Amino acid sequence: MSLNNYSSRKRVLITGGAGFLGSHLTEKLLNEGHEVICADSLFTGTKDNIASFKDNPYYEFIRHDITNPLQVEVDEIYNLACPASPIHYQHNPIHTIKTSVMGAINMLELAKHLQCKILQASTSEVYGDPTVHPQTEDYWGNVNPIGVRSCYDEGKRCAETLFFDFHRQENIDIRVVRIFNTYGPRMHPEDGRVVSNFIMQALRGDPITIYGDGSQSRSFCYVDDLVNGFVKFMELDDSTATGPINLGNPNEFTIKELAENVIRLTNSKSELVSKPLPKDDPQQRQPEITNTRKLLDWEPNIQLEEGLKKTISYFETLI
Ligand code: NAD
Ligand code: UDP
């Protein structure tokens, strides 16, 4: 625990704070008057994402890989560090799984030392290619343990195990969030995820690459809604509220529908082209958020059309 608790200003560590979600979370916490320490290796995150914070006296950046231990004095930890896009996490799969597993151990040891709350950014990928639809938190999933996505899926599953073992064995106050596909400004334009790919392709007039026949579904959450959920969950003053909770927008779209929406909203002349479906690509995904709604009094407010317009405006500034 930091010794600055004479005020309501908290000192918060965000691992992965220079990434897409981490930079939005930073912005929200700084705006709420807190102090943020970002620990990031800059593997997929960028200095551009955090450039607007650098003159803020309550912001600090540490270039650090969480597979190594870290000592800082903070009141809360958000553990977000991990490449999230399939292209990025498959680039060095051994390091990806080390990030999830050794990173979780290092951050949980830090939380134990500081006796502070810690939130884990888990993922809907823990459900794998789900046979239960929509996915409820009590579903154990359908994950290939030896496939190309396993470094990410199994790494995140093991991190959840570690969080719950530290909770049971060491009494650590944990918050585990299963994030469903989230999009918005500051996504990496080349990270290969579907929303950034489609918008960049549409804006450049390049063909829109549909993997498979485009009938697979995802449910897309706008970043502001997601980050509001993070903070509400962390603020809950109840050490039994561990989660895991699903955080996402239940409005489900096929990938083909997403492509058509992007083309319409960008007035693009791009055509749809078919590419092979990546190995182990989940066929469907939709969060069941009844528990989250009740626990956090939380609701996603920004629907796909509005969120895509905001995201398109951001990507236009990059071209
Ligand atoms: P991102 O790639 O933009 O951000 C990840 C950040 O972690 C980057 O800044 C990267 O440099 C940093 N990082 C990676 N490995 C690291 C390491 N070993 N040590 C320190 N820093 C490291 O991805 P994002 O979309 O912002 O995702 C953030 C978190 O949320 C990830 O844990 C991801 O698994 C999870 N998540 C995201 C989504 C989504 O749709 N965006 C969905 C499910 C889960
Ligand atoms: N996808 C696609 N074209 C692309 C990028 C992705 O059709 O250019 C598909 C991908 O096969 C998957 C879905 O979009 O079915 C979501 O992919 P993403 O990588 O964004 O996230 P994840 O598979 O991890 O949900």
mmCIF file of C-alpha atoms and ligand atoms in Angstrom:
data_model
loop_
_atom_site.group_PDB
_atom_site.id
_atom_site.type_symbol
_atom_site.label_atom_id
_atom_site.label_comp_id
_atom_site.label_asym_id
_atom_site.label_seq_id
_atom_site.Cartn_x
_atom_site.Cartn_y
_atom_site.Cartn_z
ATOM 1 C CA MET A 1 0.000 0.000 0.000
ATOM 2 C CA SER A 2 1.349 3.459 -0.818
ATOM 3 C CA LEU A 3 1.361 5.961 2.044
ATOM 4 C CA ASN A 4 -0.548 8.608 0.140
ATOM 5 C CA ASN A 5 -3.912 7.530 1.530
ATOM 6 C CA TYR A 6 -4.479 10.807 3.356
ATOM 7 C CA SER A 7 -6.370 11.836 0.221
ATOM 8 C CA SER A 8 -8.812 9.985 -2.032
ATOM 9 C CA ARG A 9 -6.150 9.965 -4.748
ATOM 10 C CA LYS A 10 -5.160 6.366 -5.415
ATOM 11 C CA ARG A 11 -1.873 5.241 -6.911
ATOM 12 C CA VAL A 12 -2.654 2.656 -9.552
ATOM 13 C CA LEU A 13 -0.342 0.309 -11.458
ATOM 14 C CA ILE A 14 -1.486 -0.613 -14.972
ATOM 15 C CA THR A 15 0.570 -3.306 -16.667
ATOM 16 C CA GLY A 16 0.124 -3.066 -20.430
ATOM 17 C CA GLY A 17 -0.814 0.586 -19.910
ATOM 18 C CA ALA A 18 0.630 1.667 -23.279
ATOM 19 C CA GLY A 19 -1.696 -0.639 -25.196
ATOM 20 C CA PHE A 20 -5.170 -0.029 -26.542
ATOM 21 C CA LEU A 21 -7.247 -0.778 -23.422
ATOM 22 C CA GLY A 22 -4.530 0.316 -20.994
ATOM 23 C CA SER A 23 -4.269 3.791 -22.483
ATOM 24 C CA HIS A 24 -8.042 4.330 -22.190
ATOM 25 C CA LEU A 25 -8.026 3.083 -18.613
ATOM 26 C CA THR A 26 -5.127 5.454 -17.848
ATOM 27 C CA GLU A 27 -7.048 8.378 -19.286
ATOM 28 C CA LYS A 28 -10.103 7.591 -17.163
ATOM 29 C CA LEU A 29 -8.155 7.159 -13.915
ATOM 30 C CA LEU A 30 -6.102 10.339 -14.457
ATOM 31 C CA ASN A 31 -9.324 12.252 -15.227
ATOM 32 C CA GLU A 32 -10.778 10.960 -11.971
ATOM 33 C CA GLY A 33 -7.791 12.422 -10.103
ATOM 34 C CA HIS A 34 -5.743 9.277 -9.501
ATOM 35 C CA GLU A 35 -2.064 8.632 -10.039
ATOM 36 C CA VAL A 36 -1.063 6.071 -12.680
ATOM 37 C CA ILE A 37 2.122 4.051 -13.063
ATOM 38 C CA CYS A 38 2.285 2.265 -16.408
ATOM 39 C CA ALA A 39 4.553 -0.787 -16.702
ATOM 40 C CA ASP A 40 4.816 -1.860 -20.325
ATOM 41 C CA SER A 41 7.426 -3.570 -22.495
ATOM 42 C CA LEU A 42 6.128 -1.716 -25.594
ATOM 43 C CA PHE A 43 5.876 -5.050 -27.408
ATOM 44 C CA THR A 44 2.540 -4.083 -28.974
ATOM 45 C CA GLY A 45 1.871 -0.821 -27.143
ATOM 46 C CA THR A 46 3.264 2.491 -28.400
ATOM 47 C CA LYS A 47 4.569 5.760 -27.044
ATOM 48 C CA ASP A 48 1.942 7.469 -29.234
ATOM 49 C CA ASN A 49 -0.774 5.890 -27.095
ATOM 50 C CA ILE A 50 0.616 7.515 -23.959
ATOM 51 C CA ALA A 51 2.068 10.732 -25.427
ATOM 52 C CA SER A 52 -0.766 12.873 -24.071
ATOM 53 C CA PHE A 53 -0.058 11.788 -20.468
ATOM 54 C CA LYS A 54 3.665 12.447 -20.355
ATOM 55 C CA ASP A 55 3.410 15.991 -19.002
ATOM 56 C CA ASN A 56 0.947 14.969 -16.295
ATOM 57 C CA PRO A 57 2.813 14.956 -12.957
ATOM 58 C CA TYR A 58 0.587 12.110 -11.767
ATOM 59 C CA TYR A 59 1.666 9.809 -14.616
ATOM 60 C CA GLU A 60 4.773 7.652 -14.769
ATOM 61 C CA PHE A 61 5.960 5.187 -17.441
ATOM 62 C CA ILE A 62 8.298 2.295 -16.686
ATOM 63 C CA ARG A 63 9.552 0.149 -19.545
ATOM 64 C CA HIS A 64 9.221 -3.261 -17.955
ATOM 65 C CA ASP A 65 8.462 -6.820 -19.024
ATOM 66 C CA ILE A 66 6.145 -8.428 -16.452
ATOM 67 C CA THR A 67 7.798 -11.823 -16.862
ATOM 68 C CA ASN A 68 10.276 -10.188 -14.445
ATOM 69 C CA PRO A 69 9.309 -9.166 -10.900
ATOM 70 C CA LEU A 70 8.466 -5.518 -10.248
ATOM 71 C CA GLN A 71 8.594 -3.551 -6.999
ATOM 72 C CA VAL A 72 6.453 -0.408 -6.765
ATOM 73 C CA GLU A 73 4.230 1.039 -4.036
ATOM 74 C CA VAL A 74 0.640 1.196 -5.247
ATOM 75 C CA ASP A 75 -2.937 0.854 -3.956
ATOM 76 C CA GLU A 76 -4.353 -1.146 -6.873
ATOM 77 C CA ILE A 77 -3.095 -3.199 -9.821
ATOM 78 C CA TYR A 78 -4.765 -3.692 -13.193
ATOM 79 C CA ASN A 79 -2.933 -6.543 -14.963
ATOM 80 C CA LEU A 80 -3.517 -5.921 -18.678
ATOM 81 C CA ALA A 81 -0.103 -6.748 -20.139
ATOM 82 C CA CYS A 82 -0.401 -9.365 -22.894
ATOM 83 C CA PRO A 83 -0.573 -9.153 -26.676
ATOM 84 C CA ALA A 84 -4.249 -9.512 -27.599
ATOM 85 C CA SER A 85 -4.404 -9.855 -31.364
ATOM 86 C CA PRO A 86 -3.908 -13.375 -32.804
ATOM 87 C CA ILE A 87 -1.084 -12.145 -35.089
ATOM 88 C CA HIS A 88 0.756 -10.550 -32.173
ATOM 89 C CA TYR A 89 0.282 -13.335 -29.647
ATOM 90 C CA GLN A 90 1.315 -15.996 -32.172
ATOM 91 C CA HIS A 91 4.473 -14.054 -33.122
ATOM 92 C CA ASN A 92 6.349 -15.397 -30.077
ATOM 93 C CA PRO A 93 3.977 -17.899 -28.466
ATOM 94 C CA ILE A 94 6.426 -18.928 -25.739
ATOM 95 C CA HIS A 95 6.741 -15.354 -24.599
ATOM 96 C CA THR A 96 2.945 -14.949 -24.755
ATOM 97 C CA ILE A 97 2.343 -17.802 -22.355
ATOM 98 C CA LYS A 98 5.187 -16.591 -20.119
ATOM 99 C CA THR A 99 3.542 -13.168 -20.036
ATOM 100 C CA SER A 100 0.245 -14.635 -18.878
ATOM 101 C CA VAL A 101 1.638 -17.158 -16.403
ATOM 102 C CA MET A 102 4.875 -15.626 -15.050
ATOM 103 C CA GLY A 103 3.328 -12.158 -15.349
ATOM 104 C CA ALA A 104 0.349 -13.263 -13.231
ATOM 105 C CA ILE A 105 2.655 -14.785 -10.607
ATOM 106 C CA ASN A 106 4.806 -11.652 -10.451
ATOM 107 C CA MET A 107 1.835 -9.316 -10.188
ATOM 108 C CA LEU A 108 0.043 -11.509 -7.634
ATOM 109 C CA GLU A 109 3.219 -11.637 -5.509
ATOM 110 C CA LEU A 110 3.310 -7.855 -5.690
ATOM 111 C CA ALA A 111 -0.364 -7.649 -4.643
ATOM 112 C CA LYS A 112 0.397 -10.015 -1.764
ATOM 113 C CA HIS A 113 3.355 -7.925 -0.626
ATOM 114 C CA LEU A 114 1.285 -4.725 -0.841
ATOM 115 C CA GLN A 115 -1.972 -6.332 0.374
ATOM 116 C CA CYS A 116 -3.755 -4.569 -2.487
ATOM 117 C CA LYS A 117 -6.534 -5.360 -4.930
ATOM 118 C CA ILE A 118 -5.623 -6.764 -8.335
ATOM 119 C CA LEU A 119 -7.693 -7.055 -11.501
ATOM 120 C CA GLN A 120 -6.902 -9.573 -14.221
ATOM 121 C CA ALA A 121 -7.779 -8.843 -17.853
ATOM 122 C CA SER A 122 -8.917 -12.313 -18.845
ATOM 123 C CA THR A 123 -10.717 -13.079 -22.060
ATOM 124 C CA SER A 124 -13.681 -14.722 -23.739
ATOM 125 C CA GLU A 125 -11.013 -16.977 -25.311
ATOM 126 C CA VAL A 126 -11.124 -19.028 -22.099
ATOM 127 C CA TYR A 127 -14.372 -20.408 -23.591
ATOM 128 C CA GLY A 128 -12.508 -21.444 -26.778
ATOM 129 C CA ASP A 129 -14.879 -22.483 -29.577
ATOM 130 C CA PRO A 130 -17.926 -22.537 -27.304
ATOM 131 C CA THR A 131 -20.613 -25.189 -27.383
ATOM 132 C CA VAL A 132 -22.764 -23.096 -25.007
ATOM 133 C CA HIS A 133 -24.283 -19.956 -26.488
ATOM 134 C CA PRO A 134 -24.349 -17.251 -25.198
ATOM 135 C CA GLN A 135 -21.430 -17.912 -22.874
ATOM 136 C CA THR A 136 -22.162 -17.847 -19.153
ATOM 137 C CA GLU A 137 -19.397 -17.541 -16.571
ATOM 138 C CA ASP A 138 -20.023 -21.069 -15.265
ATOM 139 C CA TYR A 139 -19.251 -22.616 -18.686
ATOM 140 C CA TRP A 140 -15.795 -24.296 -18.580
ATOM 141 C CA GLY A 141 -15.082 -23.854 -22.268
ATOM 142 C CA ASN A 142 -13.923 -25.842 -25.249
ATOM 143 C CA VAL A 143 -10.245 -25.038 -25.777
ATOM 144 C CA ASN A 144 -7.658 -26.877 -27.856
ATOM 145 C CA PRO A 145 -4.668 -27.188 -25.477
ATOM 146 C CA ILE A 146 -2.054 -27.720 -28.225
ATOM 147 C CA GLY A 147 -3.174 -25.477 -31.083
ATOM 148 C CA VAL A 148 -1.820 -22.182 -32.395
ATOM 149 C CA ARG A 149 -4.180 -20.144 -30.195
ATOM 150 C CA SER A 150 -3.356 -22.164 -27.058
ATOM 151 C CA CYS A 151 -0.448 -19.943 -25.960
ATOM 152 C CA TYR A 152 -3.035 -17.220 -25.423
ATOM 153 C CA ASP A 153 -6.128 -19.216 -24.396
ATOM 154 C CA GLU A 154 -4.382 -21.627 -22.040
ATOM 155 C CA GLY A 155 -2.091 -18.879 -20.723
ATOM 156 C CA LYS A 156 -5.140 -16.828 -19.766
ATOM 157 C CA ARG A 157 -6.858 -19.893 -18.267
ATOM 158 C CA CYS A 158 -3.773 -20.636 -16.155
ATOM 159 C CA ALA A 159 -3.638 -16.986 -15.073
ATOM 160 C CA GLU A 160 -7.252 -17.291 -13.864
ATOM 161 C CA THR A 161 -6.257 -20.411 -11.896
ATOM 162 C CA LEU A 162 -3.378 -18.498 -10.293
ATOM 163 C CA PHE A 163 -5.663 -15.609 -9.378
ATOM 164 C CA PHE A 164 -8.121 -17.952 -7.653
ATOM 165 C CA ASP A 165 -5.354 -19.896 -5.873
ATOM 166 C CA PHE A 166 -3.820 -16.666 -4.551
ATOM 167 C CA HIS A 167 -7.303 -15.632 -3.436
ATOM 168 C CA ARG A 168 -7.975 -18.922 -1.609
ATOM 169 C CA GLN A 169 -4.480 -19.509 -0.254
ATOM 170 C CA GLU A 170 -3.244 -15.968 0.379
ATOM 171 C CA ASN A 171 -6.502 -14.041 0.794
ATOM 172 C CA ILE A 172 -5.702 -11.699 -2.083
ATOM 173 C CA ASP A 173 -8.571 -9.434 -3.142
ATOM 174 C CA ILE A 174 -8.949 -10.338 -6.834
ATOM 175 C CA ARG A 175 -11.191 -9.164 -9.681
ATOM 176 C CA VAL A 176 -11.245 -11.372 -12.799
ATOM 177 C CA VAL A 177 -12.817 -9.929 -15.947
ATOM 178 C CA ARG A 178 -13.468 -11.930 -19.117
ATOM 179 C CA ILE A 179 -13.311 -9.372 -21.903
ATOM 180 C CA PHE A 180 -15.208 -9.943 -25.159
ATOM 181 C CA ASN A 181 -14.037 -8.359 -28.435
ATOM 182 C CA THR A 182 -13.506 -4.669 -27.725
ATOM 183 C CA TYR A 183 -12.702 -1.964 -30.256
ATOM 184 C CA GLY A 184 -12.163 1.772 -30.468
ATOM 185 C CA PRO A 185 -9.598 4.497 -31.080
ATOM 186 C CA ARG A 186 -5.944 3.624 -30.377
ATOM 187 C CA MET A 187 -6.292 0.039 -31.586
ATOM 188 C CA HIS A 188 -3.098 -0.778 -33.418
ATOM 189 C CA PRO A 189 -3.903 -0.215 -37.141
ATOM 190 C CA GLU A 190 -1.828 -3.216 -38.225
ATOM 191 C CA ASP A 191 -2.615 -5.647 -35.431
ATOM 192 C CA GLY A 192 -4.777 -7.845 -37.598
ATOM 193 C CA ARG A 193 -7.901 -7.714 -35.454
ATOM 194 C CA VAL A 194 -11.079 -7.606 -37.435
ATOM 195 C CA VAL A 195 -12.331 -4.094 -36.633
ATOM 196 C CA SER A 196 -8.997 -2.367 -37.287
ATOM 197 C CA ASN A 197 -8.372 -4.484 -40.400
ATOM 198 C CA PHE A 198 -11.772 -3.756 -41.942
ATOM 199 C CA ILE A 199 -11.677 -0.027 -41.229
ATOM 200 C CA MET A 200 -8.130 0.399 -42.570
ATOM 201 C CA GLN A 201 -8.974 -1.655 -45.662
ATOM 202 C CA ALA A 202 -12.185 0.305 -46.275
ATOM 203 C CA LEU A 203 -10.498 3.688 -45.847
ATOM 204 C CA ARG A 204 -7.691 2.717 -48.233
ATOM 205 C CA GLY A 205 -10.112 1.209 -50.760
ATOM 206 C CA ASP A 206 -8.387 -2.172 -50.389
ATOM 207 C CA PRO A 207 -10.328 -5.449 -50.484
ATOM 208 C CA ILE A 208 -12.003 -6.373 -47.178
ATOM 209 C CA THR A 209 -10.586 -9.734 -46.094
ATOM 210 C CA ILE A 210 -13.294 -12.077 -44.840
ATOM 211 C CA TYR A 211 -11.774 -15.192 -43.292
ATOM 212 C CA GLY A 212 -13.912 -18.234 -44.119
ATOM 213 C CA ASP A 213 -17.454 -17.500 -45.275
ATOM 214 C CA GLY A 214 -17.967 -14.683 -42.756
ATOM 215 C CA SER A 215 -20.769 -16.516 -40.952
ATOM 216 C CA GLN A 216 -18.778 -16.706 -37.703
ATOM 217 C CA SER A 217 -20.015 -14.233 -35.108
ATOM 218 C CA ARG A 218 -18.541 -11.857 -32.557
ATOM 219 C CA SER A 219 -20.133 -9.363 -30.157
ATOM 220 C CA PHE A 220 -18.371 -5.999 -30.196
ATOM 221 C CA CYS A 221 -17.993 -3.724 -27.181
ATOM 222 C CA TYR A 222 -16.914 -0.093 -27.422
ATOM 223 C CA VAL A 223 -13.835 0.669 -25.326
ATOM 224 C CA ASP A 224 -15.442 3.352 -23.081
ATOM 225 C CA ASP A 225 -18.122 0.901 -21.945
ATOM 226 C CA LEU A 226 -15.512 -1.714 -21.158
ATOM 227 C CA VAL A 227 -13.261 0.612 -19.190
ATOM 228 C CA ASN A 228 -16.257 1.865 -17.153
ATOM 229 C CA GLY A 229 -16.911 -1.761 -16.233
ATOM 230 C CA PHE A 230 -13.259 -2.281 -15.166
ATOM 231 C CA VAL A 231 -13.347 0.670 -12.798
ATOM 232 C CA LYS A 232 -16.765 -0.174 -11.343
ATOM 233 C CA PHE A 233 -15.589 -3.699 -10.625
ATOM 234 C CA MET A 234 -12.362 -2.527 -8.999
ATOM 235 C CA GLU A 235 -14.277 -0.014 -6.863
ATOM 236 C CA LEU A 236 -16.588 -2.692 -5.407
ATOM 237 C CA ASP A 237 -15.735 -2.860 -1.733
ATOM 238 C CA ASP A 238 -16.386 -6.581 -1.398
ATOM 239 C CA SER A 239 -13.545 -9.099 -1.344
ATOM 240 C CA THR A 240 -15.981 -11.911 -2.208
ATOM 241 C CA ALA A 241 -16.770 -10.199 -5.554
ATOM 242 C CA THR A 242 -13.962 -11.999 -7.340
ATOM 243 C CA GLY A 243 -15.733 -12.732 -10.616
ATOM 244 C CA PRO A 244 -15.035 -14.065 -13.115
ATOM 245 C CA ILE A 245 -17.462 -11.728 -14.812
ATOM 246 C CA ASN A 246 -18.122 -11.360 -18.512
ATOM 247 C CA LEU A 247 -17.624 -7.834 -19.800
ATOM 248 C CA GLY A 248 -18.818 -7.160 -23.312
ATOM 249 C CA ASN A 249 -21.721 -6.043 -25.450
ATOM 250 C CA PRO A 250 -24.193 -8.882 -26.175
ATOM 251 C CA ASN A 251 -25.159 -7.473 -29.587
ATOM 252 C CA GLU A 252 -23.885 -10.194 -31.887
ATOM 253 C CA PHE A 253 -22.935 -9.762 -35.565
ATOM 254 C CA THR A 254 -21.563 -12.060 -38.212
ATOM 255 C CA ILE A 255 -18.209 -10.978 -39.604
ATOM 256 C CA LYS A 256 -19.888 -10.399 -42.970
ATOM 257 C CA GLU A 257 -22.392 -8.034 -41.319
ATOM 258 C CA LEU A 258 -19.517 -6.180 -39.672
ATOM 259 C CA ALA A 259 -17.813 -5.766 -43.072
ATOM 260 C CA GLU A 260 -21.021 -4.422 -44.632
ATOM 261 C CA ASN A 261 -21.466 -1.928 -41.790
ATOM 262 C CA VAL A 262 -17.883 -0.685 -42.152
ATOM 263 C CA ILE A 263 -18.256 -0.276 -45.933
ATOM 264 C CA ARG A 264 -21.501 1.679 -45.473
ATOM 265 C CA LEU A 265 -20.136 3.969 -42.754
ATOM 266 C CA THR A 266 -16.932 4.754 -44.644
ATOM 267 C CA ASN A 267 -18.685 5.097 -48.047
ATOM 268 C CA SER A 268 -16.005 2.765 -49.314
ATOM 269 C CA LYS A 269 -15.827 1.103 -52.712
ATOM 270 C CA SER A 270 -13.911 -1.841 -51.258
ATOM 271 C CA GLU A 271 -15.008 -5.318 -52.254
ATOM 272 C CA LEU A 272 -15.285 -8.347 -50.018
ATOM 273 C CA VAL A 273 -12.687 -11.064 -50.648
ATOM 274 C CA SER A 274 -12.564 -14.467 -49.040
ATOM 275 C CA LYS A 275 -9.411 -15.740 -47.270
ATOM 276 C CA PRO A 276 -8.830 -19.036 -45.477
ATOM 277 C CA LEU A 277 -10.284 -19.321 -41.987
ATOM 278 C CA PRO A 278 -7.456 -19.354 -39.405
ATOM 279 C CA LYS A 279 -6.954 -22.569 -37.414
ATOM 280 C CA ASP A 280 -9.250 -22.999 -34.377
ATOM 281 C CA ASP A 281 -11.154 -19.788 -35.147
ATOM 282 C CA PRO A 282 -14.225 -19.789 -32.831
ATOM 283 C CA GLN A 283 -17.516 -19.977 -34.739
ATOM 284 C CA GLN A 284 -19.584 -17.896 -32.349
ATOM 285 C CA ARG A 285 -19.204 -15.629 -29.364
ATOM 286 C CA GLN A 286 -21.686 -13.688 -27.283
ATOM 287 C CA PRO A 287 -21.422 -12.687 -23.625
ATOM 288 C CA GLU A 288 -24.213 -13.474 -21.187
ATOM 289 C CA ILE A 289 -24.002 -10.406 -18.911
ATOM 290 C CA THR A 290 -26.851 -10.918 -16.416
ATOM 291 C CA ASN A 291 -24.401 -11.389 -13.499
ATOM 292 C CA THR A 292 -22.347 -8.366 -14.501
ATOM 293 C CA ARG A 293 -25.431 -6.167 -14.844
ATOM 294 C CA LYS A 294 -26.578 -7.107 -11.339
ATOM 295 C CA LEU A 295 -23.187 -6.932 -9.663
ATOM 296 C CA LEU A 296 -22.016 -3.647 -11.175
ATOM 297 C CA ASP A 297 -25.251 -1.982 -12.233
ATOM 298 C CA TRP A 298 -23.444 -1.743 -15.573
ATOM 299 C CA GLU A 299 -24.713 -1.713 -19.131
ATOM 300 C CA PRO A 300 -22.932 -1.183 -22.451
ATOM 301 C CA ASN A 301 -24.288 2.134 -23.772
ATOM 302 C CA ILE A 302 -22.535 2.560 -27.113
ATOM 303 C CA GLN A 303 -23.840 0.345 -29.886
ATOM 304 C CA LEU A 304 -21.928 -0.778 -32.965
ATOM 305 C CA GLU A 305 -22.931 2.017 -35.367
ATOM 306 C CA GLU A 306 -21.967 4.830 -32.969
ATOM 307 C CA GLY A 307 -18.790 3.052 -31.860
ATOM 308 C CA LEU A 308 -17.697 2.350 -35.423
ATOM 309 C CA LYS A 309 -18.187 6.015 -36.375
ATOM 310 C CA LYS A 310 -15.912 7.119 -33.503
ATOM 311 C CA THR A 311 -13.332 4.479 -34.416
ATOM 312 C CA ILE A 312 -13.425 5.357 -38.124
ATOM 313 C CA SER A 313 -12.781 9.038 -37.244
ATOM 314 C CA TYR A 314 -9.667 7.957 -35.317
ATOM 315 C CA PHE A 315 -8.325 5.764 -38.125
ATOM 316 C CA GLU A 316 -8.923 8.590 -40.624
ATOM 317 C CA THR A 317 -6.392 10.670 -38.686
ATOM 318 C CA LEU A 318 -3.763 7.934 -39.220
ATOM 319 C CA ILE A 319 -4.087 7.803 -43.003
HETATM 320 P P1 NAD B 1 -2.681 -4.385 -26.735
HETATM 321 O O1 NAD B 1 -1.796 -5.313 -27.481
HETATM 322 O O2 NAD B 1 -3.031 -3.081 -27.371
HETATM 323 O O3 NAD B 1 -2.065 -4.062 -25.306
HETATM 324 C C1 NAD B 1 -1.300 -4.974 -24.575
HETATM 325 C C2 NAD B 1 -0.171 -4.203 -23.899
HETATM 326 O O4 NAD B 1 0.625 -5.105 -23.127
HETATM 327 C C3 NAD B 1 0.788 -3.555 -24.912
HETATM 328 O O5 NAD B 1 1.046 -2.220 -24.551
HETATM 329 C C4 NAD B 1 2.050 -4.418 -24.827
HETATM 330 O O6 NAD B 1 3.225 -3.711 -25.152
HETATM 331 C C5 NAD B 1 2.008 -4.847 -23.385
HETATM 332 N N1 NAD B 1 2.746 -6.108 -23.135
HETATM 333 C C6 NAD B 1 2.664 -7.271 -23.815
HETATM 334 N N2 NAD B 1 3.471 -8.200 -23.252
HETATM 335 C C7 NAD B 1 4.047 -7.600 -22.176
HETATM 336 C C8 NAD B 1 4.953 -8.027 -21.192
HETATM 337 N N3 NAD B 1 5.451 -9.274 -21.175
HETATM 338 N N4 NAD B 1 5.334 -7.144 -20.235
HETATM 339 C C9 NAD B 1 4.857 -5.878 -20.226
HETATM 340 N N5 NAD B 1 4.001 -5.406 -21.148
HETATM 341 C C10 NAD B 1 3.597 -6.256 -22.106
HETATM 342 O O7 NAD B 1 -4.000 -5.194 -26.367
HETATM 343 P P2 NAD B 1 -5.342 -4.722 -25.659
HETATM 344 O O8 NAD B 1 -6.454 -4.944 -26.594
HETATM 345 O O9 NAD B 1 -5.160 -3.384 -25.040
HETATM 346 O O10 NAD B 1 -5.464 -5.834 -24.520
HETATM 347 C C11 NAD B 1 -5.177 -5.560 -23.169
HETATM 348 C C12 NAD B 1 -5.509 -6.776 -22.327
HETATM 349 O O11 NAD B 1 -6.897 -7.105 -22.452
HETATM 350 C C13 NAD B 1 -4.740 -8.041 -22.717
HETATM 351 O O12 NAD B 1 -4.388 -8.737 -21.548
HETATM 352 C C14 NAD B 1 -5.728 -8.824 -23.527
HETATM 353 O O13 NAD B 1 -5.498 -10.200 -23.450
HETATM 354 C C15 NAD B 1 -7.046 -8.447 -22.860
HETATM 355 N N6 NAD B 1 -8.184 -8.608 -23.782
HETATM 356 C C16 NAD B 1 -8.420 -7.681 -24.746
HETATM 357 C C17 NAD B 1 -9.481 -7.863 -25.615
HETATM 358 C C18 NAD B 1 -9.835 -6.873 -26.691
HETATM 359 O O14 NAD B 1 -10.788 -7.106 -27.426
HETATM 360 N N7 NAD B 1 -9.175 -5.750 -26.810
HETATM 361 C C19 NAD B 1 -10.299 -9.009 -25.501
HETATM 362 C C20 NAD B 1 -9.992 -9.932 -24.510
HETATM 363 C C21 NAD B 1 -8.937 -9.710 -23.645
HETATM 364 N N1 UDP B 2 -11.383 -11.840 -39.289
HETATM 365 C C1 UDP B 2 -11.682 -11.676 -40.636
HETATM 366 N N2 UDP B 2 -10.902 -10.831 -41.371
HETATM 367 C C2 UDP B 2 -9.862 -10.142 -40.848
HETATM 368 C C3 UDP B 2 -9.567 -10.319 -39.462
HETATM 369 C C4 UDP B 2 -10.337 -11.190 -38.729
HETATM 370 O O1 UDP B 2 -12.635 -12.268 -41.156
HETATM 371 O O2 UDP B 2 -9.214 -9.374 -41.573
HETATM 372 C C5 UDP B 2 -12.245 -12.737 -38.483
HETATM 373 C C6 UDP B 2 -11.490 -13.793 -37.692
HETATM 374 O O3 UDP B 2 -11.292 -14.946 -38.478
HETATM 375 C C7 UDP B 2 -12.440 -14.037 -36.522
HETATM 376 C C8 UDP B 2 -13.088 -12.682 -36.306
HETATM 377 O O4 UDP B 2 -12.890 -11.938 -37.509
HETATM 378 O O5 UDP B 2 -13.438 -14.952 -36.895
HETATM 379 C C9 UDP B 2 -12.508 -11.904 -35.134
HETATM 380 O O6 UDP B 2 -11.119 -11.894 -35.283
HETATM 381 P P1 UDP B 2 -10.149 -11.086 -34.310
HETATM 382 O O7 UDP B 2 -8.763 -11.452 -34.678
HETATM 383 O O8 UDP B 2 -10.505 -9.649 -34.297
HETATM 384 O O9 UDP B 2 -10.511 -11.613 -32.843
HETATM 385 P P2 UDP B 2 -10.751 -13.057 -32.197
HETATM 386 O O10 UDP B 2 -10.696 -14.131 -33.256
HETATM 387 O O11 UDP B 2 -9.663 -13.194 -31.211
HETATM 388 O O12 UDP B 2 -12.112 -12.938 -31.618
#
